[in-house]
Coordinates of C-alpha atoms in Angstrom, one line a residue:
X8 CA -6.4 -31.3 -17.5
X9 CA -7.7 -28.1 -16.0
X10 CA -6.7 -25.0 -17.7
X11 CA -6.7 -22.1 -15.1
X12 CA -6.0 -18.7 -16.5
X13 CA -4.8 -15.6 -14.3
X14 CA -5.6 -12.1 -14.8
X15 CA -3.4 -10.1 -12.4
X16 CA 0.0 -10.9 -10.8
X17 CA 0.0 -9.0 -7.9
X18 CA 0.0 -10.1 -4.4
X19 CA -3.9 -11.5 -5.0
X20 CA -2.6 -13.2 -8.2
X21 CA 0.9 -14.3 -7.5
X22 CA -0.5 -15.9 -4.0
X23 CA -3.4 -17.7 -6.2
X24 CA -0.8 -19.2 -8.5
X25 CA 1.7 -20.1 -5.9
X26 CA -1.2 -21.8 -3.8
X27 CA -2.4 -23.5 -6.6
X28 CA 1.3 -25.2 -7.4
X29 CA 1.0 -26.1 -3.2
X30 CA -1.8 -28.5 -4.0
X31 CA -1.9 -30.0 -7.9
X32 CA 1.3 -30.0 -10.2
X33 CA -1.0 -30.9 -13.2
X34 CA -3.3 -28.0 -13.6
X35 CA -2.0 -25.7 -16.2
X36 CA -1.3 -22.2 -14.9
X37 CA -1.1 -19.0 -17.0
X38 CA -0.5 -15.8 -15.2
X39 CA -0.6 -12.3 -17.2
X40 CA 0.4 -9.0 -15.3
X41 CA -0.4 -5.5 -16.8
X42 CA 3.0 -4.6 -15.3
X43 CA 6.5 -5.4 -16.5
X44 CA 8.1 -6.0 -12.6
X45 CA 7.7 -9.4 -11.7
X46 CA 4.8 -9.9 -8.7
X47 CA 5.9 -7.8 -5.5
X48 CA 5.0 -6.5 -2.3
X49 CA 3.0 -3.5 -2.7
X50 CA 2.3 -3.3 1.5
X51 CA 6.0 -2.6 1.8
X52 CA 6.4 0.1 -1.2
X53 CA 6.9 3.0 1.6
X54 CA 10.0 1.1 2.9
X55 CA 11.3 1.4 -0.7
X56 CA 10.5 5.5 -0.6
X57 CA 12.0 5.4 2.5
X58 CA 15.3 3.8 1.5
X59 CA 14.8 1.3 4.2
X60 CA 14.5 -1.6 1.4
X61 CA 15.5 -2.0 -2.2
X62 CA 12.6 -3.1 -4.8
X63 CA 14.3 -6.8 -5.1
X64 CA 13.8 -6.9 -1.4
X65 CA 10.0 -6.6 -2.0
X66 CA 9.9 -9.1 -5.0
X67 CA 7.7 -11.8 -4.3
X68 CA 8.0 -14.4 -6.8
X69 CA 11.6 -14.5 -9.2
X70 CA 11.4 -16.0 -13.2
X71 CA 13.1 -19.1 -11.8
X72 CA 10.2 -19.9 -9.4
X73 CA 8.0 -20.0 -12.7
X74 CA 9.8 -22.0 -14.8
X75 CA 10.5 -24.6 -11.4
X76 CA 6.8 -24.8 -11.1
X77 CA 5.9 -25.4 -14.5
X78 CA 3.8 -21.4 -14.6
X79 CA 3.2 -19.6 -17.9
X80 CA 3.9 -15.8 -16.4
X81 CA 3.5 -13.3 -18.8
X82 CA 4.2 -9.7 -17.4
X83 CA 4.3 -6.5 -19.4
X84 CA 0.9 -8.3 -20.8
X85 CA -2.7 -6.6 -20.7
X86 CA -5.2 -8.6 -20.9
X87 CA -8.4 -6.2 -22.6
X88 CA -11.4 -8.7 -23.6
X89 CA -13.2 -11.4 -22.1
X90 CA -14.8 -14.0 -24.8
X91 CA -16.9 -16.0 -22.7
X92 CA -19.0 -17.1 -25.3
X93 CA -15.8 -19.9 -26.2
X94 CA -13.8 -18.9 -22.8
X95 CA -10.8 -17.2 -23.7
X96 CA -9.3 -14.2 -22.8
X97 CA -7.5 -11.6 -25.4
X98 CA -4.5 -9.3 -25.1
X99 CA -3.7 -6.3 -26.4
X100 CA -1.9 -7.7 -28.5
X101 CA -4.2 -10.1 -29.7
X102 CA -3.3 -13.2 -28.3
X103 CA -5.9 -15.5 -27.4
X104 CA -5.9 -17.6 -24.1
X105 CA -8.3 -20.1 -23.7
X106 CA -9.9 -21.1 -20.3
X107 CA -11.2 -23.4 -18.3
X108 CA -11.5 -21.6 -15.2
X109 CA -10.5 -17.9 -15.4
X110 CA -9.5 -15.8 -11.6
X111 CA -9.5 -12.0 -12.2
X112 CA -7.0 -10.8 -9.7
X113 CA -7.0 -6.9 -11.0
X114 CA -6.6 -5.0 -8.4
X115 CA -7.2 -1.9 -7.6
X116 CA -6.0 2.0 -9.4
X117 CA -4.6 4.8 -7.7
X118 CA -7.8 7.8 -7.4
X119 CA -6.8 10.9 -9.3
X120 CA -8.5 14.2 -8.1
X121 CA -10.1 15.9 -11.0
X122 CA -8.3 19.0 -10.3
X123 CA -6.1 21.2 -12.8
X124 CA -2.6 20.2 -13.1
X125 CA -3.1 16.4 -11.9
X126 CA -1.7 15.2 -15.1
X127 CA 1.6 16.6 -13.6
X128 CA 1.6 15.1 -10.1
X129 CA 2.8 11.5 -9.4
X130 CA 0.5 8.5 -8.0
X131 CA 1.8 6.8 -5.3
X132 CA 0.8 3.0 -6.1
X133 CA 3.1 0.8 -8.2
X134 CA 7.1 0.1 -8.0
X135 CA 7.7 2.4 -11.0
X136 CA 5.5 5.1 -8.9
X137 CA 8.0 4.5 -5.8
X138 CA 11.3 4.9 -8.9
X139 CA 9.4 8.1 -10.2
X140 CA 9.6 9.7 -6.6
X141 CA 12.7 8.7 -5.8
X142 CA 14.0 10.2 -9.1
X143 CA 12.5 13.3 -8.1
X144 CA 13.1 13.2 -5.0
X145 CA 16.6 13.6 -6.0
X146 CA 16.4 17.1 -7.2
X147 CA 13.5 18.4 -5.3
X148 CA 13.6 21.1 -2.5
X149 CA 10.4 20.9 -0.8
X150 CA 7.6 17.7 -1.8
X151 CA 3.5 17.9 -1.4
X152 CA 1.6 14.8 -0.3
X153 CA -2.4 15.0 -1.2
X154 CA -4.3 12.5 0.9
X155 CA -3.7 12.0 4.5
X156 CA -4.8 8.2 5.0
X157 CA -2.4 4.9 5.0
X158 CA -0.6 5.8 1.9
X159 CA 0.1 9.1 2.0
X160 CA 1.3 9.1 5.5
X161 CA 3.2 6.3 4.7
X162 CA 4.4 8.4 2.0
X163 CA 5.1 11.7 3.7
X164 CA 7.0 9.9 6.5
X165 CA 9.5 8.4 4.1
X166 CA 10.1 11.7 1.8
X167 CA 10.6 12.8 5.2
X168 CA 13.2 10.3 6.2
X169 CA 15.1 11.0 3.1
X170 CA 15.5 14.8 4.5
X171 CA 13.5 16.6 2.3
X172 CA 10.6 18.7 3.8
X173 CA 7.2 17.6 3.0
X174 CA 3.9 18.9 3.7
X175 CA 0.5 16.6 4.2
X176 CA -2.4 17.6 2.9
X177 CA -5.8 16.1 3.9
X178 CA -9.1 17.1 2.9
X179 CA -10.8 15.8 6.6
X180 CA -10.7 17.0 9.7
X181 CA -8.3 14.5 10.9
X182 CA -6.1 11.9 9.5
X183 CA -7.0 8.4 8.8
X184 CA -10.1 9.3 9.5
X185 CA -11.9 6.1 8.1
X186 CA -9.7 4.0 10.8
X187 CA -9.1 6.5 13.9
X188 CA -11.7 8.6 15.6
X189 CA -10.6 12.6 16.1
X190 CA -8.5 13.0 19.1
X191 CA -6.6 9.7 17.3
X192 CA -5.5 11.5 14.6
X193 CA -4.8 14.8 16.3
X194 CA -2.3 12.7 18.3
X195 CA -0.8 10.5 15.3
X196 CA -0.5 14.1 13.2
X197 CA 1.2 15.4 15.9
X198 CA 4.1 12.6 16.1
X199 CA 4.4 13.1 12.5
X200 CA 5.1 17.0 12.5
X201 CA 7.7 15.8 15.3
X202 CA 8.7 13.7 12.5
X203 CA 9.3 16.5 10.1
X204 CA 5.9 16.1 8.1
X205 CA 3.8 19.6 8.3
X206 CA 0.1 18.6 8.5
X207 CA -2.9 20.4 7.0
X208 CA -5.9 19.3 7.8
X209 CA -9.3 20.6 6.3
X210 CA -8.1 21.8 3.2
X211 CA -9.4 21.2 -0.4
X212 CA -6.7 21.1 -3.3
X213 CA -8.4 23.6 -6.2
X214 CA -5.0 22.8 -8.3
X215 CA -1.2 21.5 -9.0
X216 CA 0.5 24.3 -10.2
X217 CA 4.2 23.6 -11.5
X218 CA 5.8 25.1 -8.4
X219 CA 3.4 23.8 -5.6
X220 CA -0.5 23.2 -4.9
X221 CA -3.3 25.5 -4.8
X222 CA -5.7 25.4 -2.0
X223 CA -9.0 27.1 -2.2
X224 CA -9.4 30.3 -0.9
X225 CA -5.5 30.7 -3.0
X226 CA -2.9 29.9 -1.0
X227 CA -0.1 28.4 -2.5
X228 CA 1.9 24.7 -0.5
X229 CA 5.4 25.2 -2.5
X230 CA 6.7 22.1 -3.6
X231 CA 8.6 21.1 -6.7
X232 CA 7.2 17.4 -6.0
X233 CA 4.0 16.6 -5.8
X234 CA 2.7 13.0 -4.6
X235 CA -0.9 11.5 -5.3
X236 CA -2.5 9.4 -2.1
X237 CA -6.2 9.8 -2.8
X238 CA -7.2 6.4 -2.4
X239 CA -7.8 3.8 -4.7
X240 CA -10.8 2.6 -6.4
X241 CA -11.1 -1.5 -7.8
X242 CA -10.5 -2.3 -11.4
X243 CA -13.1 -3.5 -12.5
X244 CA -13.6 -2.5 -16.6
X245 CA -12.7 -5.9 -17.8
X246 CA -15.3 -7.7 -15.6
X247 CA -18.1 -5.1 -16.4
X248 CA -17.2 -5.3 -20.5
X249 CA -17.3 -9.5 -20.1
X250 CA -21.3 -8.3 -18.6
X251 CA -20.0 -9.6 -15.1
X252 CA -21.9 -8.1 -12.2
X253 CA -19.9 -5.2 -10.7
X254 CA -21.1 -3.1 -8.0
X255 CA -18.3 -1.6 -6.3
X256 CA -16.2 -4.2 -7.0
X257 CA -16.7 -7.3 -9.1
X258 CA -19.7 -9.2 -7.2
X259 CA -18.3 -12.6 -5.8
X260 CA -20.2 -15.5 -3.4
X261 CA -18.8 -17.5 -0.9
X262 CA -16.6 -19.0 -3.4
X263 CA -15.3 -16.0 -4.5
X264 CA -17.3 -17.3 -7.8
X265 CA -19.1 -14.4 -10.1
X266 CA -22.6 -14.8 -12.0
X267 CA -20.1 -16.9 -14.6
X268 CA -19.0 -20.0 -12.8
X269 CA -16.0 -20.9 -14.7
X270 CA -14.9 -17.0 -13.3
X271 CA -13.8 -16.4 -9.8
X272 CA -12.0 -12.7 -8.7
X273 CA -10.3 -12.6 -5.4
X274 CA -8.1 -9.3 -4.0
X275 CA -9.0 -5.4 -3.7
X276 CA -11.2 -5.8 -7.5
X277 CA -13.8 -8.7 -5.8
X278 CA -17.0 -7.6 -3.6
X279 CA -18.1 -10.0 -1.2
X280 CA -21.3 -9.8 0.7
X281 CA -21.1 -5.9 0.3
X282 CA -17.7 -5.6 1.1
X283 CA -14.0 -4.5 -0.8
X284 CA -11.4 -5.1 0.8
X285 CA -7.9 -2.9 0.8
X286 CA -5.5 -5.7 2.9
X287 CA -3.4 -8.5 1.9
X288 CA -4.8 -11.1 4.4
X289 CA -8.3 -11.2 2.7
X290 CA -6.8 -11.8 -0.5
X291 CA -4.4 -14.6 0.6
X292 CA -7.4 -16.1 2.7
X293 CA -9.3 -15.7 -0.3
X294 CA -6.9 -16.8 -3.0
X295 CA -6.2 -19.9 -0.4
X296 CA -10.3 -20.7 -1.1
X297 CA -10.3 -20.3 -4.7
X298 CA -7.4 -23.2 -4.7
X299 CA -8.6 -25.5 -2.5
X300 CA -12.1 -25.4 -5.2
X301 CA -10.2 -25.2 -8.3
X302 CA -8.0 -28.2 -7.5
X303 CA -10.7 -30.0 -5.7
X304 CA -8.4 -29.9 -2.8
X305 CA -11.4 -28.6 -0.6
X306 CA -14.6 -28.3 -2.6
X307 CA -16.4 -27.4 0.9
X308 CA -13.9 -24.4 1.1
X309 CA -15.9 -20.9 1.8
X310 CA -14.7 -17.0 2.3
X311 CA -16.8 -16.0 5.3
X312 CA -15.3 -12.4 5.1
X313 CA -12.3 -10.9 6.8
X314 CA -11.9 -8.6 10.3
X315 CA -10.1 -5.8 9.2
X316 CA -7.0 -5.3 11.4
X317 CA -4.7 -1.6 9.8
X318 CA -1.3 -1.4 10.6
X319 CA 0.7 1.7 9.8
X320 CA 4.4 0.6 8.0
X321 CA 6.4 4.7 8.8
X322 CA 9.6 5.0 10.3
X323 CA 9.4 5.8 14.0
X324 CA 5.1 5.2 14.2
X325 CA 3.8 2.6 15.6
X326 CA -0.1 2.4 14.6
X327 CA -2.9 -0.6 14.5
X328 CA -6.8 -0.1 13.6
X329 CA -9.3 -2.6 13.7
X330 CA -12.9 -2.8 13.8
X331 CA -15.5 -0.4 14.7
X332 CA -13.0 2.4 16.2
X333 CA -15.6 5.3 15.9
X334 CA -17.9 3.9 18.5
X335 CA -18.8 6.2 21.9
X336 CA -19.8 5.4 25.2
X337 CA -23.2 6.1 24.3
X338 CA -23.2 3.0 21.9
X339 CA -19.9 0.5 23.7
X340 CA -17.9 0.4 26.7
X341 CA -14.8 2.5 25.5
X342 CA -11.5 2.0 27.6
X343 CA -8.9 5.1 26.5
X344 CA -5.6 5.9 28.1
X345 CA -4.1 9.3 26.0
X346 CA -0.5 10.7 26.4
X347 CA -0.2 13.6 23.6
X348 CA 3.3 14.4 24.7
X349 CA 4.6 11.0 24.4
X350 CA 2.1 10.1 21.1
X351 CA 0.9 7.7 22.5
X352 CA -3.2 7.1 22.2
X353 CA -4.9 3.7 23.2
X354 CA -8.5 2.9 22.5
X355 CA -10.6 -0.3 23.1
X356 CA -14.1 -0.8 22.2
X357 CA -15.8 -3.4 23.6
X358 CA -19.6 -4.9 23.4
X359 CA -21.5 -7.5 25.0
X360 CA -18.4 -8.4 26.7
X361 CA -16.0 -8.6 23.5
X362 CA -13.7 -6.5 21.4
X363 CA -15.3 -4.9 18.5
X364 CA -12.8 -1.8 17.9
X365 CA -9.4 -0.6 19.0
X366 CA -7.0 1.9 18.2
X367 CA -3.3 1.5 19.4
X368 CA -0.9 4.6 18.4
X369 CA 2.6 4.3 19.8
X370 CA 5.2 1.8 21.4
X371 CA 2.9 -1.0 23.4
X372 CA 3.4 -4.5 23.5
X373 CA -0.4 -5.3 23.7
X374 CA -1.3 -5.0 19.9
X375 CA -0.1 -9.2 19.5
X376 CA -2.7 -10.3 22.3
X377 CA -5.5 -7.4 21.4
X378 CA -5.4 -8.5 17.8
X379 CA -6.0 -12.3 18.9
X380 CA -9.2 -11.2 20.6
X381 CA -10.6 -9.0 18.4
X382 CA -10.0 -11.8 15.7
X383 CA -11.0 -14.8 17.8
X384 CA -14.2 -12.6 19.5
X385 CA -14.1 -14.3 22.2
X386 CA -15.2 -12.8 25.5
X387 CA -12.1 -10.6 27.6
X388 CA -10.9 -10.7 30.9
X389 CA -12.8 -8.2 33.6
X390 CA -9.0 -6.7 34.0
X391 CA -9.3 -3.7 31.3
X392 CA -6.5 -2.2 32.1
X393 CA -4.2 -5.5 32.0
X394 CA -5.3 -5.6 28.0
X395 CA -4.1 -1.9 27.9
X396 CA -0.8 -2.6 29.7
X397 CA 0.2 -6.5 29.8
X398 CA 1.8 -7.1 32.6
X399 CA 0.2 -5.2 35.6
X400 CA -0.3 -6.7 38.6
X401 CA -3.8 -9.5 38.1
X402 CA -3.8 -9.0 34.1
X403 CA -5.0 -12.2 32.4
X404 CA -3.1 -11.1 29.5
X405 CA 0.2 -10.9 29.0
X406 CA 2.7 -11.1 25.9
X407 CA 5.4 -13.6 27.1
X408 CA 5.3 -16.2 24.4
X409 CA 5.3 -18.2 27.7
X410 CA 1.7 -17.7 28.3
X411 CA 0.3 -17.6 24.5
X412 CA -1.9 -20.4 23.6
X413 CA -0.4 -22.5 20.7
X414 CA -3.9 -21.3 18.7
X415 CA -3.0 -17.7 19.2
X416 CA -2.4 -16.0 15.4
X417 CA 0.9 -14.6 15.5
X418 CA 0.7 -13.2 11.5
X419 CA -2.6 -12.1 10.6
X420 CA -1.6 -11.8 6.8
X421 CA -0.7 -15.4 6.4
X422 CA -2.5 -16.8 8.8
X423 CA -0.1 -17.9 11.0
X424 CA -0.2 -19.3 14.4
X425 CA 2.1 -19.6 17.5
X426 CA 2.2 -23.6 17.3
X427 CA 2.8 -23.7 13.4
X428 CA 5.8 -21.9 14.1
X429 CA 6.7 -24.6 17.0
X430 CA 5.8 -27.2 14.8
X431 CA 8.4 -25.2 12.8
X432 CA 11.0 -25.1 14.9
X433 CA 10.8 -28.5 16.2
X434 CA 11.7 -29.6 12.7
X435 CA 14.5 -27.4 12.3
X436 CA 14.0 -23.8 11.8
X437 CA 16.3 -22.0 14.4
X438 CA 15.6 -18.6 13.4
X439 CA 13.3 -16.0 11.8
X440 CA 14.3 -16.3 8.8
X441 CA 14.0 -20.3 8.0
X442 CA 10.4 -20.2 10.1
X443 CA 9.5 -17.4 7.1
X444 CA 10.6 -19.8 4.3
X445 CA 8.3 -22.5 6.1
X446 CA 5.5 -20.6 7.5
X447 CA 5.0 -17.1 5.3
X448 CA 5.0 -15.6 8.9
X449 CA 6.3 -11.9 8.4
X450 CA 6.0 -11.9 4.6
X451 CA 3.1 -9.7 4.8
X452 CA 3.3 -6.6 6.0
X453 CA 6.0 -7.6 8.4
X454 CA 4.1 -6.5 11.4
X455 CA 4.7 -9.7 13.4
X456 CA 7.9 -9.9 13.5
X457 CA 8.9 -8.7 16.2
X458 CA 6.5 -11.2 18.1
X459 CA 8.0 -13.7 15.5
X460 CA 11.3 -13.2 16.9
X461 CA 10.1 -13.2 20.6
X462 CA 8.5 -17.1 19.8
X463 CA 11.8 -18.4 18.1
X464 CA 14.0 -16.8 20.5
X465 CA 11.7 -18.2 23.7
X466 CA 11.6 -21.6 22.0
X467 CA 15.6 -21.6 21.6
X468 CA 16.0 -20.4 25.5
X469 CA 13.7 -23.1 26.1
X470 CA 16.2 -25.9 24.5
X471 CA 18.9 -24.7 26.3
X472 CA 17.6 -24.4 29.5
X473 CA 16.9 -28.5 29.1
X474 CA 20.3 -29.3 27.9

């Protein structure tokens, strides 16, 4: 009997395990997890800042599922050696776990500037991060966020919501800038100072002082709260002590296999073909490889990589990414229709015919159909504007369910198309909900579901038009 060992029960590891009990009931499954929460979603933590959720209403897996399922979960428990020598792992404690097949799911750790004063500041990363902010939060008159990408807009927005004034703080020109080119981020900082969130661009943080930041040249941001969102970097110590290869990331093949083939790492700690990656559907797409090999469910089964599609989870902004978004006419065709005073900014980037970039800021009912091409590659209609603005008079692309192909992907995180969730309803799931419980669809970052919703509800119109 296999004996598969877990390092990690995040959303990497938690998915591993729980798609591992999808295929064999007789491999044994230990799970360890450096934190005491049970596994939950860390994509939804701003919606817990926010007060729009509670942090059982991000919980992924509950005790009982472990104990139905026949999983050894051990949270609260570090793992800190490798012995591959006899393959067992060792806790801080010093337990020893042997292994037949060991998955590092580690994850990644929240950057902390090496500025003065950091020590006092609080990361934005984990559930007791999102506790520690809310406790403060409390009490505080006027909060700080450092870093103007996903997380701290995320972040800022939901300090915001809560009513307390907050300023953003970014050290780039712009923000997002990894995802959105300039006049993108001029137009997303702009909804979020409608939003209540001051933004400062172009500014470096020299230190936290108890009653604000410090910027160079000595200005003083007041703020009795200060929030971390300065990226994240992999955690890869254990792998690199075992004398695993690590480059940015731990160094993983097709397989998601390192140089040790009885250990595989999937999720934001694993570097494959060159690349990290920060989103929950690599690491379910991956996690879904390393099961299908480790039961022998698939042995063919093979991570080709991932196309990167960002969403934005604040209050009030609407915001996806994907693909090469910096591109200019003198390397693409770019199609760009900008509205400042409504924030609303649209961007497509298209080569040889296809969709290698796009930016979509604001209220539009093209990201569903937009994301199926960039993800599919296929070649686009000659109608530009129709993928801009479904709908228009001779657009080939519109985002009725009527007209979506049964092989459209409707959830990117779970992989999840328009006919699975037919296939769904025709066995009995009448509403979001039940085609969640059967599907995964909107368990991710919950950016579907409002397409979700249009599919059931289309499909339920559909039944009682016929009776």
């Amino acid at each position: 009997m296999t004996r598969l060992v877990v390092v990690g029960n995040g959303m990497a590891g938690a998915r591993l395990v729980s798609e591992v009990r999808a295929r064999d009931r007789h491999v044994t499954v230990t799970v360890f997890g450096a934190e005491t929460w049970q596994p939950y979603n860390r994509v939804l933590l701003s919606n817990v800042v926010a007060g729009t959720m509670t942090p059982d209403q991000v919980r992924l897996l509950d005790p009982a599922w472990y104990a139905d399922h026949s999983v050894t979960a051990l949270p609260g428990v570090e793992v800190t050696s490798i012995d591959r020598e006899t393959q067992a792992v060792i806790t801080a404690g010093g337990r020893r776990e042997p292994y037949d097949v060991l998955v590092l799911a580690t994850g990644s750790q929240a950057v902390v500037p090496r500025v003065p004063g950091a020590a006092g500041a609080v990361a934005f990363r984990t559930l007791d991060d999102c506790r520690t902010i809310l406790e403060a939060a409390g009490t505080a008159r006027r909060a700080v966020v450092v870093g103007g990408g996903l997380l701290g807009i995320e972040a800022a927005r939901g300090l915001a919501g809560r009513g307390l004034p907050v300023t953003l703080l970014h050290l780039a020109g712009h923000l997002m800038n990894r995802q959105l080119d300039a006049e993108a981020g001029l137009v997303l900082g702009e909804t979020l100072a409608g939003l209540g969130v001051e933004i400062r661009t172009g500014v470096v943080v020299e230190e936290i002082l108890d009653d604000g930041v410090r910027l160079t040249g000595g200005e003083t941001v007041e703020a009795d709260l200060v929030v971390l969102a300065c990226g994240v970097r992999p955690v890869t110590g254990l792998a690199r002590d075992a004398g695993l290869e690590v480059a940015r990331g731990i160094v993983v093949d097709d397989e998601m296999r390192t140089d040790d083939p009885s250990i595989f790492a999937i999720g934001e700690c694993a570097e494959h073909d060159g690349t990290v990656y920060g989103l929950v559907a690599p690491a379910w797409e991956q996690a879904a490889v390393v099961a299908d090999i480790v039961t022998g469910t698939d042995k063919t089964s093979r991570y080709r990589g991932s196309r990167m599609v960002t969403r934005l989870k604040a209050r009030s902004v609407e915001l996806a990414a994907m693909g090469e978004t910096h591109l200019t006419e003198d390397d693409a065709e770019v199609v760009r229709f900008s509205h400042r005073a409504a924030g609303t900014y649209h961007k497509l980037v298209i080569r040889d015919g296809r969709l290698v970039g796009a930016i979509l800021l604001g209220a539009t009912s093209a990201v569903g159909n937009l994301t199926q091409l960039f993800d599919r590659g296929g070649p686009l209609p000659g109608d530009r504007a129709g993928l801009l603005f479904p709908g228009l008079s001779g657009s080939a692309v519109a985002e009725s369910p009527v007209r979506m192909p049964d092989a459209a992907k409707v959830c990117q995180c779970n992989n999840v198309t328009k006919g699975q969730i037919r296939a769904c309803w025709e066995s009995g799931a009448r509403d979001v909900e039940a085609v969640a419980a059967a599907t995964r669809a909107t368990t991710g970052c919950g950016g579907c579901r409002d397409v979700v919703e249009g599919v059931v509800g289309w499909l339920c119109e559909q039944e009682w038009v016929s009776a």
